Amino acid sequence: TTAHSCPMAGFYEPRATSHEPRPSKATSELRGRQAPLIPIERKRIMTKEEHVRHLLEDPVYAIMGNEELCLGRSNMDVAKELIAAGVTIIQYREKHKKWRAKYEEAKAIAQLCHDHDVTFIMNDSTDLAIACGADGIHVGQDDAPAQIVRQLAGPDVFIGVSTNTVDEMKQALADGADYVGFGPMFPTQSKKDADEVVTPEAKEYALKFDLPVVGWREQARKTGGTHHGQSFPGTGKPESG
């Protein structure tokens, strides 16, 4: 996989070469006619390395879970639309429901994702991730560190950590994270406790970072409740096979 410039603050998004990902139709606002969802035959469980490659090769990392922003649709409806649009990596971030309701919903969405060879990531909740069979777990700076999540979830789950500064990226690497979320790239209205927009120095460091990096940007008002990140390679990016 090689990289090319994208118009997001000097960052990069991946370009496929010999290792071709499934084509994504979701790179511009998830508009247009949706293809019908037809479950694929899942012959085996994807490895952690394959999920990380998904993250690197799909230009959209979708974050969903706030139905107040979903224009009357359920989280399951949004997940179906994302998959129909070609998204291959979805993070479930639901902050407004109780544990059992989130478990039932996340379990159903995880199964939907697995039926279509889509990576499913749980936000924050390690116990929910384990219970619903998530492929990955994404934690913030106020959640359990990656090394504790690894002890609880095991070696096969891939783990991401939200970062905003150089020190936070360094700590995520030291704790054994598989990738970092980096941002916000722009001011956001969808998260009340969001950090300040990242500094130019932190951006420069992220471009040379030893782990894959996903740059967060808000799209809630345009796509009806989802957000997306754009990935760009650090020096630890897997080689194309």
PDB file of C-alpha atoms in Angstrom:
ATOM      1  CA  THR A   1       0.000   0.000   0.000  1.00  0.00           C
ATOM      2  CA  THR A   2       1.245   3.481  -0.854  1.00  0.00           C
ATOM      3  CA  ALA A   3       0.016   6.834   0.352  1.00  0.00           C
ATOM      4  CA  HIS A   4      -1.190   9.948  -1.396  1.00  0.00           C
ATOM      5  CA  SER A   5      -1.987  13.423  -0.207  1.00  0.00           C
ATOM      6  CA  CYS A   6      -5.532  14.220   0.855  1.00  0.00           C
ATOM      7  CA  PRO A   7      -7.043  17.649   1.554  1.00  0.00           C
ATOM      8  CA  MET A   8      -7.244  17.140   5.309  1.00  0.00           C
ATOM      9  CA  ALA A   9      -4.710  19.421   6.970  1.00  0.00           C
ATOM     10  CA  GLY A  10      -1.750  17.892   5.147  1.00  0.00           C
ATOM     11  CA  PHE A  11      -2.530  14.331   6.209  1.00  0.00           C
ATOM     12  CA  TYR A  12      -2.511  11.233   4.088  1.00  0.00           C
ATOM     13  CA  GLU A  13      -5.042   8.576   3.218  1.00  0.00           C
ATOM     14  CA  PRO A  14      -4.060   5.120   1.901  1.00  0.00           C
ATOM     15  CA  ARG A  15      -4.116   4.101  -1.725  1.00  0.00           C
ATOM     16  CA  ALA A  16      -4.422   0.400  -2.556  1.00  0.00           C
ATOM     17  CA  THR A  17      -1.915  -1.263  -4.860  1.00  0.00           C
ATOM     18  CA  SER A  18      -1.565  -5.012  -5.302  1.00  0.00           C
ATOM     19  CA  HIS A  19      -3.535  -5.770  -2.121  1.00  0.00           C
ATOM     20  CA  GLU A  20      -6.902  -4.444  -3.218  1.00  0.00           C
ATOM     21  CA  PRO A  21      -9.543  -3.745  -0.543  1.00  0.00           C
ATOM     22  CA  ARG A  22     -13.243  -4.015  -1.177  1.00  0.00           C
ATOM     23  CA  PRO A  23     -14.222  -0.824  -3.047  1.00  0.00           C
ATOM     24  CA  SER A  24     -15.782   1.799  -0.781  1.00  0.00           C
ATOM     25  CA  LYS A  25     -18.722   3.866  -2.015  1.00  0.00           C
ATOM     26  CA  ALA A  26     -18.767   5.897   1.171  1.00  0.00           C
ATOM     27  CA  THR A  27     -16.039   8.443   0.595  1.00  0.00           C
ATOM     28  CA  SER A  28     -18.444  11.321  -0.148  1.00  0.00           C
ATOM     29  CA  GLU A  29     -21.322  11.736   2.279  1.00  0.00           C
ATOM     30  CA  LEU A  30     -22.837   8.214   1.892  1.00  0.00           C
ATOM     31  CA  ARG A  31     -25.222   9.498  -0.762  1.00  0.00           C
ATOM     32  CA  GLY A  32     -26.884   7.722  -3.662  1.00  0.00           C
ATOM     33  CA  ARG A  33     -28.741   4.476  -4.118  1.00  0.00           C
ATOM     34  CA  GLN A  34     -27.778   1.764  -1.615  1.00  0.00           C
ATOM     35  CA  ALA A  35     -26.983  -1.762  -2.742  1.00  0.00           C
ATOM     36  CA  PRO A  36     -28.959  -4.582  -1.087  1.00  0.00           C
ATOM     37  CA  LEU A  37     -27.283  -6.295   1.853  1.00  0.00           C
ATOM     38  CA  ILE A  38     -26.386  -9.884   1.014  1.00  0.00           C
ATOM     39  CA  PRO A  39     -24.493 -11.771   3.759  1.00  0.00           C
ATOM     40  CA  ILE A  40     -21.221 -13.248   2.584  1.00  0.00           C
ATOM     41  CA  GLU A  41     -20.025 -16.711   3.502  1.00  0.00           C
ATOM     42  CA  ARG A  42     -17.709 -16.109   6.444  1.00  0.00           C
ATOM     43  CA  LYS A  43     -15.299 -19.006   6.133  1.00  0.00           C
ATOM     44  CA  ARG A  44     -13.009 -17.939   8.964  1.00  0.00           C
ATOM     45  CA  ILE A  45     -12.518 -15.257  11.597  1.00  0.00           C
ATOM     46  CA  MET A  46     -10.293 -12.398  10.486  1.00  0.00           C
ATOM     47  CA  THR A  47      -6.990 -11.913  12.295  1.00  0.00           C
ATOM     48  CA  LYS A  48      -6.024  -8.778  14.178  1.00  0.00           C
ATOM     49  CA  GLU A  49      -3.546  -7.915  11.443  1.00  0.00           C
ATOM     50  CA  GLU A  50      -6.313  -8.138   8.833  1.00  0.00           C
ATOM     51  CA  HIS A  51      -8.529  -5.817  10.850  1.00  0.00           C
ATOM     52  CA  VAL A  52      -5.699  -3.297  11.090  1.00  0.00           C
ATOM     53  CA  ARG A  53      -5.261  -3.565   7.332  1.00  0.00           C
ATOM     54  CA  HIS A  54      -8.994  -2.867   6.973  1.00  0.00           C
ATOM     55  CA  LEU A  55      -8.444   0.273   9.003  1.00  0.00           C
ATOM     56  CA  LEU A  56      -5.593   1.369   6.757  1.00  0.00           C
ATOM     57  CA  GLU A  57      -7.188   0.581   3.419  1.00  0.00           C
ATOM     58  CA  ASP A  58     -10.709   1.926   3.891  1.00  0.00           C
ATOM     59  CA  PRO A  59     -10.730   5.741   3.729  1.00  0.00           C
ATOM     60  CA  VAL A  60     -13.786   5.841   6.038  1.00  0.00           C
ATOM     61  CA  TYR A  61     -13.742   4.783   9.702  1.00  0.00           C
ATOM     62  CA  ALA A  62     -17.384   5.226  10.720  1.00  0.00           C
ATOM     63  CA  ILE A  63     -18.424   6.034  14.309  1.00  0.00           C
ATOM     64  CA  MET A  64     -22.095   5.563  15.124  1.00  0.00           C
ATOM     65  CA  GLY A  65     -24.363   5.241  18.137  1.00  0.00           C
ATOM     66  CA  ASN A  66     -26.162   8.489  18.989  1.00  0.00           C
ATOM     67  CA  GLU A  67     -29.731   8.044  17.750  1.00  0.00           C
ATOM     68  CA  GLU A  68     -30.530  11.677  18.576  1.00  0.00           C
ATOM     69  CA  LEU A  69     -28.474  12.564  15.492  1.00  0.00           C
ATOM     70  CA  CYS A  70     -29.797   9.771  13.264  1.00  0.00           C
ATOM     71  CA  LEU A  71     -32.737  11.597  11.645  1.00  0.00           C
ATOM     72  CA  GLY A  72     -35.287   9.147  13.010  1.00  0.00           C
ATOM     73  CA  ARG A  73     -33.321   6.014  12.186  1.00  0.00           C
ATOM     74  CA  SER A  74     -32.238   3.327  14.644  1.00  0.00           C
ATOM     75  CA  ASN A  75     -28.603   2.409  15.180  1.00  0.00           C
ATOM     76  CA  MET A  76     -29.246  -0.830  13.298  1.00  0.00           C
ATOM     77  CA  ASP A  77     -30.678   1.154  10.366  1.00  0.00           C
ATOM     78  CA  VAL A  78     -27.563   3.329  10.296  1.00  0.00           C
ATOM     79  CA  ALA A  79     -25.285   0.274  10.452  1.00  0.00           C
ATOM     80  CA  LYS A  80     -27.106  -1.285   7.500  1.00  0.00           C
ATOM     81  CA  GLU A  81     -26.789   1.914   5.481  1.00  0.00           C
ATOM     82  CA  LEU A  82     -23.087   2.199   6.252  1.00  0.00           C
ATOM     83  CA  ILE A  83     -22.439  -1.372   5.157  1.00  0.00           C
ATOM     84  CA  ALA A  84     -24.557  -0.965   2.026  1.00  0.00           C
ATOM     85  CA  ALA A  85     -22.489   2.137   1.202  1.00  0.00           C
ATOM     86  CA  GLY A  86     -19.295   0.097   1.320  1.00  0.00           C
ATOM     87  CA  VAL A  87     -17.884   0.983   4.754  1.00  0.00           C
ATOM     88  CA  THR A  88     -15.705  -1.833   6.122  1.00  0.00           C
ATOM     89  CA  ILE A  89     -14.958  -0.573   9.641  1.00  0.00           C
ATOM     90  CA  ILE A  90     -17.597   0.584  12.155  1.00  0.00           C
ATOM     91  CA  GLN A  91     -17.217   1.748  15.744  1.00  0.00           C
ATOM     92  CA  TYR A  92     -20.245   1.490  18.045  1.00  0.00           C
ATOM     93  CA  ARG A  93     -20.311   4.465  20.419  1.00  0.00           C
ATOM     94  CA  GLU A  94     -23.610   4.524  22.311  1.00  0.00           C
ATOM     95  CA  LYS A  95     -23.675   6.701  25.434  1.00  0.00           C
ATOM     96  CA  HIS A  96     -27.409   7.025  26.089  1.00  0.00           C
ATOM     97  CA  LYS A  97     -28.659   3.468  26.671  1.00  0.00           C
ATOM     98  CA  LYS A  98     -28.349   1.084  29.596  1.00  0.00           C
ATOM     99  CA  TRP A  99     -25.951  -1.859  29.527  1.00  0.00           C
ATOM    100  CA  ARG A 100     -28.427  -4.585  28.580  1.00  0.00           C
ATOM    101  CA  ALA A 101     -29.977  -2.515  25.810  1.00  0.00           C
ATOM    102  CA  LYS A 102     -26.520  -1.717  24.445  1.00  0.00           C
ATOM    103  CA  TYR A 103     -25.533  -5.379  24.680  1.00  0.00           C
ATOM    104  CA  GLU A 104     -28.528  -6.605  22.680  1.00  0.00           C
ATOM    105  CA  GLU A 105     -28.070  -3.907  20.069  1.00  0.00           C
ATOM    106  CA  ALA A 106     -24.302  -4.252  19.810  1.00  0.00           C
ATOM    107  CA  LYS A 107     -24.543  -8.031  19.546  1.00  0.00           C
ATOM    108  CA  ALA A 108     -26.956  -7.698  16.615  1.00  0.00           C
ATOM    109  CA  ILE A 109     -24.829  -5.061  14.880  1.00  0.00           C
ATOM    110  CA  ALA A 110     -21.663  -7.102  15.452  1.00  0.00           C
ATOM    111  CA  GLN A 111     -23.325 -10.110  13.826  1.00  0.00           C
ATOM    112  CA  LEU A 112     -24.460  -7.934  10.918  1.00  0.00           C
ATOM    113  CA  CYS A 113     -20.904  -6.684  10.487  1.00  0.00           C
ATOM    114  CA  HIS A 114     -19.447 -10.181  10.609  1.00  0.00           C
ATOM    115  CA  ASP A 115     -22.005 -11.405   8.057  1.00  0.00           C
ATOM    116  CA  HIS A 116     -20.613  -8.811   5.636  1.00  0.00           C
ATOM    117  CA  ASP A 117     -16.913  -9.051   6.505  1.00  0.00           C
ATOM    118  CA  VAL A 118     -16.970  -5.644   8.219  1.00  0.00           C
ATOM    119  CA  THR A 119     -14.779  -4.887  11.235  1.00  0.00           C
ATOM    120  CA  PHE A 120     -16.781  -4.058  14.371  1.00  0.00           C
ATOM    121  CA  ILE A 121     -15.212  -1.973  17.153  1.00  0.00           C
ATOM    122  CA  MET A 122     -16.675  -1.270  20.588  1.00  0.00           C
ATOM    123  CA  ASN A 123     -16.096   2.140  22.132  1.00  0.00           C
ATOM    124  CA  ASP A 124     -14.882   2.274  25.751  1.00  0.00           C
ATOM    125  CA  SER A 125     -16.624  -0.784  27.221  1.00  0.00           C
ATOM    126  CA  THR A 126     -14.292  -3.770  27.401  1.00  0.00           C
ATOM    127  CA  ASP A 127     -16.977  -5.947  28.991  1.00  0.00           C
ATOM    128  CA  LEU A 128     -19.453  -5.147  26.211  1.00  0.00           C
ATOM    129  CA  ALA A 129     -16.803  -5.794  23.593  1.00  0.00           C
ATOM    130  CA  ILE A 130     -16.082  -9.243  24.997  1.00  0.00           C
ATOM    131  CA  ALA A 131     -19.786 -10.043  25.460  1.00  0.00           C
ATOM    132  CA  CYS A 132     -20.851  -9.130  21.920  1.00  0.00           C
ATOM    133  CA  GLY A 133     -17.794 -10.505  20.122  1.00  0.00           C
ATOM    134  CA  ALA A 134     -16.299  -7.225  18.941  1.00  0.00           C
ATOM    135  CA  ASP A 135     -13.205  -7.367  16.750  1.00  0.00           C
ATOM    136  CA  GLY A 136     -11.668  -4.344  18.429  1.00  0.00           C
ATOM    137  CA  ILE A 137     -11.965  -1.938  21.345  1.00  0.00           C
ATOM    138  CA  HIS A 138     -11.372   1.800  21.264  1.00  0.00           C
ATOM    139  CA  VAL A 139     -10.670   3.631  24.519  1.00  0.00           C
ATOM    140  CA  GLY A 140     -10.224   7.256  25.514  1.00  0.00           C
ATOM    141  CA  GLN A 141      -7.804   8.949  27.868  1.00  0.00           C
ATOM    142  CA  ASP A 142     -10.172   8.516  30.833  1.00  0.00           C
ATOM    143  CA  ASP A 143     -10.781   4.799  30.179  1.00  0.00           C
ATOM    144  CA  ALA A 144      -8.693   1.736  31.050  1.00  0.00           C
ATOM    145  CA  PRO A 145      -5.237   1.922  29.419  1.00  0.00           C
ATOM    146  CA  ALA A 146      -4.530  -0.341  26.462  1.00  0.00           C
ATOM    147  CA  GLN A 147      -2.372  -2.713  28.483  1.00  0.00           C
ATOM    148  CA  ILE A 148      -5.238  -3.418  30.914  1.00  0.00           C
ATOM    149  CA  VAL A 149      -7.706  -3.830  28.048  1.00  0.00           C
ATOM    150  CA  ARG A 150      -5.305  -6.342  26.496  1.00  0.00           C
ATOM    151  CA  GLN A 151      -5.157  -8.352  29.719  1.00  0.00           C
ATOM    152  CA  LEU A 152      -8.957  -8.514  29.852  1.00  0.00           C
ATOM    153  CA  ALA A 153      -9.777  -9.002  26.160  1.00  0.00           C
ATOM    154  CA  GLY A 154      -6.834 -11.147  25.066  1.00  0.00           C
ATOM    155  CA  PRO A 155      -4.179 -10.926  22.358  1.00  0.00           C
ATOM    156  CA  ASP A 156      -6.481 -11.265  19.336  1.00  0.00           C
ATOM    157  CA  VAL A 157      -8.531  -8.096  19.917  1.00  0.00           C
ATOM    158  CA  PHE A 158      -7.049  -5.004  18.324  1.00  0.00           C
ATOM    159  CA  ILE A 159      -7.054  -1.865  20.427  1.00  0.00           C
ATOM    160  CA  GLY A 160      -7.201   1.812  19.578  1.00  0.00           C
ATOM    161  CA  VAL A 161      -6.624   4.806  21.841  1.00  0.00           C
ATOM    162  CA  SER A 162      -7.891   8.364  21.373  1.00  0.00           C
ATOM    163  CA  THR A 163      -5.053  10.889  21.466  1.00  0.00           C
ATOM    164  CA  ASN A 164      -4.666  14.640  21.173  1.00  0.00           C
ATOM    165  CA  THR A 165      -1.023  15.298  22.003  1.00  0.00           C
ATOM    166  CA  VAL A 166       2.441  13.900  21.345  1.00  0.00           C
ATOM    167  CA  ASP A 167       2.703  12.572  24.907  1.00  0.00           C
ATOM    168  CA  GLU A 168      -0.614  10.720  24.582  1.00  0.00           C
ATOM    169  CA  MET A 169       0.536   9.075  21.353  1.00  0.00           C
ATOM    170  CA  LYS A 170       3.787   7.995  22.993  1.00  0.00           C
ATOM    171  CA  GLN A 171       1.896   6.550  25.963  1.00  0.00           C
ATOM    172  CA  ALA A 172      -0.518   4.637  23.705  1.00  0.00           C
ATOM    173  CA  LEU A 173       2.455   3.043  21.943  1.00  0.00           C
ATOM    174  CA  ALA A 174       4.084   2.150  25.268  1.00  0.00           C
ATOM    175  CA  ASP A 175       0.816   0.601  26.492  1.00  0.00           C
ATOM    176  CA  GLY A 176       0.592  -1.721  23.500  1.00  0.00           C
ATOM    177  CA  ALA A 177      -2.117  -0.053  21.365  1.00  0.00           C
ATOM    178  CA  ASP A 178      -2.504  -1.245  17.775  1.00  0.00           C
ATOM    179  CA  TYR A 179      -3.534   2.162  16.413  1.00  0.00           C
ATOM    180  CA  VAL A 180      -4.452   5.637  17.657  1.00  0.00           C
ATOM    181  CA  GLY A 181      -7.309   7.983  16.961  1.00  0.00           C
ATOM    182  CA  PHE A 182      -5.992  11.521  16.623  1.00  0.00           C
ATOM    183  CA  GLY A 183      -7.988  14.705  16.885  1.00  0.00           C
ATOM    184  CA  PRO A 184     -10.162  16.554  16.726  1.00  0.00           C
ATOM    185  CA  MET A 185      -8.901  17.885  13.426  1.00  0.00           C
ATOM    186  CA  PHE A 186     -11.624  20.552  13.425  1.00  0.00           C
ATOM    187  CA  PRO A 187     -13.955  22.018  16.083  1.00  0.00           C
ATOM    188  CA  THR A 188     -16.849  19.665  16.887  1.00  0.00           C
ATOM    189  CA  GLN A 189     -20.373  20.225  18.202  1.00  0.00           C
ATOM    190  CA  SER A 190     -21.213  16.540  18.673  1.00  0.00           C
ATOM    191  CA  LYS A 191     -19.003  15.919  21.720  1.00  0.00           C
ATOM    192  CA  LYS A 192     -19.357  18.311  24.631  1.00  0.00           C
ATOM    193  CA  ASP A 193     -16.090  17.284  26.337  1.00  0.00           C
ATOM    194  CA  ALA A 194     -13.963  17.234  23.175  1.00  0.00           C
ATOM    195  CA  ASP A 195     -10.312  18.273  23.361  1.00  0.00           C
ATOM    196  CA  GLU A 196      -8.941  21.326  21.643  1.00  0.00           C
ATOM    197  CA  VAL A 197      -8.084  21.005  17.953  1.00  0.00           C
ATOM    198  CA  VAL A 198      -4.693  19.308  17.599  1.00  0.00           C
ATOM    199  CA  THR A 199      -1.610  21.502  17.262  1.00  0.00           C
ATOM    200  CA  PRO A 200       0.585  21.705  14.135  1.00  0.00           C
ATOM    201  CA  GLU A 201       3.430  20.119  16.126  1.00  0.00           C
ATOM    202  CA  ALA A 202       1.271  17.138  17.074  1.00  0.00           C
ATOM    203  CA  LYS A 203       0.174  16.741  13.436  1.00  0.00           C
ATOM    204  CA  GLU A 204       3.770  16.659  12.298  1.00  0.00           C
ATOM    205  CA  TYR A 205       4.612  14.022  14.905  1.00  0.00           C
ATOM    206  CA  ALA A 206       1.570  11.913  13.908  1.00  0.00           C
ATOM    207  CA  LEU A 207       2.795  11.724  10.302  1.00  0.00           C
ATOM    208  CA  LYS A 208       5.931   9.942  11.503  1.00  0.00           C
ATOM    209  CA  PHE A 209       4.330   7.906  14.294  1.00  0.00           C
ATOM    210  CA  ASP A 210       5.103   4.195  14.683  1.00  0.00           C
ATOM    211  CA  LEU A 211       1.417   3.113  14.664  1.00  0.00           C
ATOM    212  CA  PRO A 212      -1.437   3.615  12.197  1.00  0.00           C
ATOM    213  CA  VAL A 213      -3.258   6.880  12.897  1.00  0.00           C
ATOM    214  CA  VAL A 214      -6.908   7.782  12.247  1.00  0.00           C
ATOM    215  CA  GLY A 215      -7.665  11.502  12.088  1.00  0.00           C
ATOM    216  CA  TRP A 216     -11.066  12.328  13.587  1.00  0.00           C
ATOM    217  CA  ARG A 217     -13.388  14.761  11.874  1.00  0.00           C
ATOM    218  CA  GLU A 218     -17.066  15.521  12.451  1.00  0.00           C
ATOM    219  CA  GLN A 219     -19.735  14.685   9.883  1.00  0.00           C
ATOM    220  CA  ALA A 220     -22.772  14.344  12.154  1.00  0.00           C
ATOM    221  CA  ARG A 221     -24.963  16.999  10.594  1.00  0.00           C
ATOM    222  CA  LYS A 222     -24.248  15.815   7.051  1.00  0.00           C
ATOM    223  CA  THR A 223     -24.542  12.041   7.373  1.00  0.00           C
ATOM    224  CA  GLY A 224     -27.231  11.845  10.026  1.00  0.00           C
ATOM    225  CA  GLY A 225     -25.445  10.705  13.135  1.00  0.00           C
ATOM    226  CA  THR A 226     -22.188   9.141  11.988  1.00  0.00           C
ATOM    227  CA  HIS A 227     -18.679  10.513  12.235  1.00  0.00           C
ATOM    228  CA  HIS A 228     -15.698   9.376  10.273  1.00  0.00           C
ATOM    229  CA  GLY A 229     -11.952   9.238  10.497  1.00  0.00           C
ATOM    230  CA  GLN A 230      -9.407   9.132   7.712  1.00  0.00           C
ATOM    231  CA  SER A 231      -6.415   6.894   8.223  1.00  0.00           C
ATOM    232  CA  PHE A 232      -2.874   7.651   7.228  1.00  0.00           C
ATOM    233  CA  PRO A 233       0.188   5.481   7.736  1.00  0.00           C
ATOM    234  CA  GLY A 234       2.728   5.714  10.482  1.00  0.00           C
ATOM    235  CA  THR A 235       6.071   3.992  10.041  1.00  0.00           C
ATOM    236  CA  GLY A 236       4.581   0.890  11.667  1.00  0.00           C
ATOM    237  CA  LYS A 237       2.142   0.342   8.781  1.00  0.00           C
ATOM    238  CA  PRO A 238       2.018  -3.289   7.514  1.00  0.00           C
ATOM    239  CA  GLU A 239       3.695  -3.936   4.184  1.00  0.00           C
ATOM    240  CA  SER A 240       1.524  -4.880   1.209  1.00  0.00           C
ATOM    241  CA  GLY A 241       1.381  -8.598   0.463  1.00  0.00           C
TER     242      GLY A 241
END
